[in-house]
CSV table of C-alpha atoms in Angstrom, one decimal:
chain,number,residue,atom,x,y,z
A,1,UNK,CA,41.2,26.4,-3.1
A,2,UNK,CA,39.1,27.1,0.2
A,3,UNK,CA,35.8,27.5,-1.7
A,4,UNK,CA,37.0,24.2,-3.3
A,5,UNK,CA,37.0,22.5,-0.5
A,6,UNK,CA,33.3,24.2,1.2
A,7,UNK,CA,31.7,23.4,-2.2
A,8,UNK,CA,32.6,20.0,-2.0
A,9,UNK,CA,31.8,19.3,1.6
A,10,UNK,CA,28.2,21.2,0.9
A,11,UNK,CA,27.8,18.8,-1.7
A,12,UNK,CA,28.7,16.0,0.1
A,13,UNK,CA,26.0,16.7,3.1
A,14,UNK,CA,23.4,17.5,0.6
A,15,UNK,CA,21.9,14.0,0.4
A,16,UNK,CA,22.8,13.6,3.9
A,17,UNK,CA,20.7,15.9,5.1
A,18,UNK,CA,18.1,15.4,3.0
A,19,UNK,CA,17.7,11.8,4.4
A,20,UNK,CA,17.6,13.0,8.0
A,21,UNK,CA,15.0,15.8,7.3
A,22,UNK,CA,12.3,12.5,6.4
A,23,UNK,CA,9.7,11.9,9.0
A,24,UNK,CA,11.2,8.2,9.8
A,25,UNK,CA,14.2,9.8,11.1
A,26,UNK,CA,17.8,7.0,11.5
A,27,UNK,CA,16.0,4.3,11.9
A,28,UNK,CA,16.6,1.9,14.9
A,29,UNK,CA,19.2,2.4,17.7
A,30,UNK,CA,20.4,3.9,21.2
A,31,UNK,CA,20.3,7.7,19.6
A,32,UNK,CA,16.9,6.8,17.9
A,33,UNK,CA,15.2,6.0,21.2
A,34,UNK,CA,17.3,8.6,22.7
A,35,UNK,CA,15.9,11.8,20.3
A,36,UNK,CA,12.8,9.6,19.9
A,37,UNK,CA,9.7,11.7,19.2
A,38,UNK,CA,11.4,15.3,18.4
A,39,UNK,CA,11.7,16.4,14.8
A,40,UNK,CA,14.2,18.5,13.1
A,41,UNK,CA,17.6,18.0,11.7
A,42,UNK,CA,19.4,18.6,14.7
A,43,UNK,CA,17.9,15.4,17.0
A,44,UNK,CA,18.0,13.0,14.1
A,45,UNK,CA,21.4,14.1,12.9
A,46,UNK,CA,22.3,14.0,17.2
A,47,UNK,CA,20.6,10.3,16.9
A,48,UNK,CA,22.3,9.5,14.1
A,49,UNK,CA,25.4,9.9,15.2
A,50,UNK,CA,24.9,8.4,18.8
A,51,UNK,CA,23.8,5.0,16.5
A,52,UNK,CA,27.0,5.5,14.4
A,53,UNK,CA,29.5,6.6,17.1
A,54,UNK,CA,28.2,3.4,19.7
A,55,UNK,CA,27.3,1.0,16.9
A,56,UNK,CA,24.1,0.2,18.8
A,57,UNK,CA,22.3,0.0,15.2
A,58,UNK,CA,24.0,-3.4,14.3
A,59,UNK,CA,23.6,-4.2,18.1
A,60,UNK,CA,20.4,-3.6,17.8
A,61,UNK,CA,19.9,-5.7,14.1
A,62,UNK,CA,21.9,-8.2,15.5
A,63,UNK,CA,20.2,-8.6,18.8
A,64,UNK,CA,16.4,-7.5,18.2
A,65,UNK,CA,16.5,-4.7,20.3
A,66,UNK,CA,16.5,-0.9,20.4
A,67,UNK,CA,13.7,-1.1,18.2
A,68,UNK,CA,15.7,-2.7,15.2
A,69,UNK,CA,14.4,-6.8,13.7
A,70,UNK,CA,16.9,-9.2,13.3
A,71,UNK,CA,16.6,-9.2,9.6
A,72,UNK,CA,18.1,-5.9,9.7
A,73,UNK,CA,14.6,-4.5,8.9
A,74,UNK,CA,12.9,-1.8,11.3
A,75,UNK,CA,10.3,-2.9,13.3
A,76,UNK,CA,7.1,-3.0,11.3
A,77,UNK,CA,5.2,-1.2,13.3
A,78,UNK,CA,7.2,1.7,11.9
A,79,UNK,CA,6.9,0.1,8.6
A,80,UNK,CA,2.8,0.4,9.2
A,81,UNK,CA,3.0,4.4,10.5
A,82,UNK,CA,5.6,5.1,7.8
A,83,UNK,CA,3.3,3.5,4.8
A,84,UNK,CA,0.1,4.5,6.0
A,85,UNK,CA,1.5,8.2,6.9
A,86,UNK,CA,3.0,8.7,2.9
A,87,UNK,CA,-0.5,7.0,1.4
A,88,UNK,CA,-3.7,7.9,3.0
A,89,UNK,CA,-5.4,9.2,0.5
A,90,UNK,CA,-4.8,6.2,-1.5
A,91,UNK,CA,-5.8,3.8,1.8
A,92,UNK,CA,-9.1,6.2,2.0
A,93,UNK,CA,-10.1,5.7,-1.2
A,94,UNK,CA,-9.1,2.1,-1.6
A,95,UNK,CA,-11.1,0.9,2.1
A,96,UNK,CA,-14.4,2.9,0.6
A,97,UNK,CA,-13.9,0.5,-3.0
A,98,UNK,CA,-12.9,-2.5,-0.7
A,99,UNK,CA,-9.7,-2.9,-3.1
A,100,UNK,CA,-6.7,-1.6,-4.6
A,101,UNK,CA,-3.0,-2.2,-4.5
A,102,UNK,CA,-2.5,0.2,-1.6
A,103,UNK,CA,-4.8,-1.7,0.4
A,104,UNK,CA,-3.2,-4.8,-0.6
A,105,UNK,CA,-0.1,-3.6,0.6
A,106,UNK,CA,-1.8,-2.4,3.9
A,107,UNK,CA,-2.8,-5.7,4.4
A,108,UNK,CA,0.9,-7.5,4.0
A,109,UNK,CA,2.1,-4.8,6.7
A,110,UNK,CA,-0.5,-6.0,9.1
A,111,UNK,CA,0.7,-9.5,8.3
A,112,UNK,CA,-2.8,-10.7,7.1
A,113,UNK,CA,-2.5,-14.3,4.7
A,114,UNK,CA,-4.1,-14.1,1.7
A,115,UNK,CA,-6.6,-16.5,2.5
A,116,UNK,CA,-7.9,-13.8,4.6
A,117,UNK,CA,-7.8,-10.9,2.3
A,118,UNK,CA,-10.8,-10.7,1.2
A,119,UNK,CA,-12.3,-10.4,4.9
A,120,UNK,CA,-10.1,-7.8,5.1
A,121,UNK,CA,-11.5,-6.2,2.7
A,122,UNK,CA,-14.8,-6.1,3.4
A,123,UNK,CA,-14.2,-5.0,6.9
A,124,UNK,CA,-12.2,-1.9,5.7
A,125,UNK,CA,-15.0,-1.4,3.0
A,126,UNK,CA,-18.2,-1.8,6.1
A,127,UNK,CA,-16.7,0.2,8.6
A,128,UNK,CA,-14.8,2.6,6.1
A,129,UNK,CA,-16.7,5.4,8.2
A,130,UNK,CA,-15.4,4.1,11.5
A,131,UNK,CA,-11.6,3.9,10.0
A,132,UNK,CA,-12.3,7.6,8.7
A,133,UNK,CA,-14.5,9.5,10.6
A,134,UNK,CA,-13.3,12.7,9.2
A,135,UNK,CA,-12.0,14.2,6.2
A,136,UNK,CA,-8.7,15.2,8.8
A,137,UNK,CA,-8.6,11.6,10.0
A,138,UNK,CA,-4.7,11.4,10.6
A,139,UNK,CA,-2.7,8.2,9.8
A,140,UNK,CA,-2.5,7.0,13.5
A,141,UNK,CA,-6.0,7.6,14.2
A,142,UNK,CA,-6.8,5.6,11.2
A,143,UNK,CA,-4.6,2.7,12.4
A,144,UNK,CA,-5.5,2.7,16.1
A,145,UNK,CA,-9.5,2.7,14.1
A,146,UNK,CA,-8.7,-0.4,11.8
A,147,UNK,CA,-7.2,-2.3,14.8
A,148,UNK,CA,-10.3,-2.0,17.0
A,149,UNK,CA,-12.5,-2.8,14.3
A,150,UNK,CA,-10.2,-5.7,13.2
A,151,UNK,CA,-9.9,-6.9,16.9
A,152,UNK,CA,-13.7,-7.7,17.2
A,153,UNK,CA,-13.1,-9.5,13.2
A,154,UNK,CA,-13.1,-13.2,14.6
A,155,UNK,CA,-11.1,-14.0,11.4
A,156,UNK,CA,-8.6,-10.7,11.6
A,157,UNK,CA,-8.4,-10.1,15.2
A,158,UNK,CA,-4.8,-12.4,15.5
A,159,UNK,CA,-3.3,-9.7,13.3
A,160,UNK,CA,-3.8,-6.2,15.0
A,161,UNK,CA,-0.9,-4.2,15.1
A,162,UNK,CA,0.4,-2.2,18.6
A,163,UNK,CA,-1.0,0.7,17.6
């Protein structure tokens, strides 16, 4: 009956687990700013359950704050790191072509209206070797590159991120 039991609460922590070993860790709340920045099951399980045991998660949705939006949605800047992070390859290819569906979605993230789109586009297609300067360009140093390149775009420059 014992191995009963440990069997089913292994099971049951399985998919637990699994969600806290992703990069984007519990989301918003007191324990995620707490552990914020250290990897590994053990601070986002720890952050977890600081959000859980203090409910500072719905605070947070409810109120704006410890990094949580009030449509319940995490900020987007983490949105931004977590899509760009999980599709560079696609976002390097797609900014040399100047299109692609990756790209487009890039561009929603960022908040840019489709009337300015196609600017967009160009500017990730002409500077493609500013945004990626290397073969090892990582995902922030591509964002923090597209920001400075779409701060001195006249017509993209009210849609940089904080990065």
């Amino acid at each position: 009956m014992k191995k009963l039991i440990y069997a089913a609460v292994v099971f049951a922590l399985i998919p637990v687990s699994h969600s806290f070993a992703s990069d984007t860790g519990p989301g918003c709340g007191f324990g995620t700013m707490i552990f914020k920045g250290q990897k590994g099951i053990v601070p986002q399980v720890l952050a977890s359950t600081t959000n859980a045991s203090f409910g500072s998660q719905t605070f947070g949705i409810s109120t704006g704050t410890l990094g949580c939006m009030q449509d319940g949605v995490v900020k987007n800047d983490q949105k931004l790191d977590a899509f760009a992070s999980a599709n560079m390859e696609n976002l390097s290819q797609e900014m040399a072509q100047g299109r692609g569906e990756h790209l487009t979605s890039l561009a929603s993230l960022l908040g840019v209206p489709a009337e300015h789109r196609s600017e967009f586009y160009t500017l990730t297609q002409e500077k493609y070797t500013a945004i990626f300067p290397t073969a090892q360009t990582t995902s922030g140093e591509m964002l923090v590159a597209l920001n400075q390149e779409m701060s001195a775009h006249p017509a993209l420059s009210d849609f940089v991120s904080s990065h």
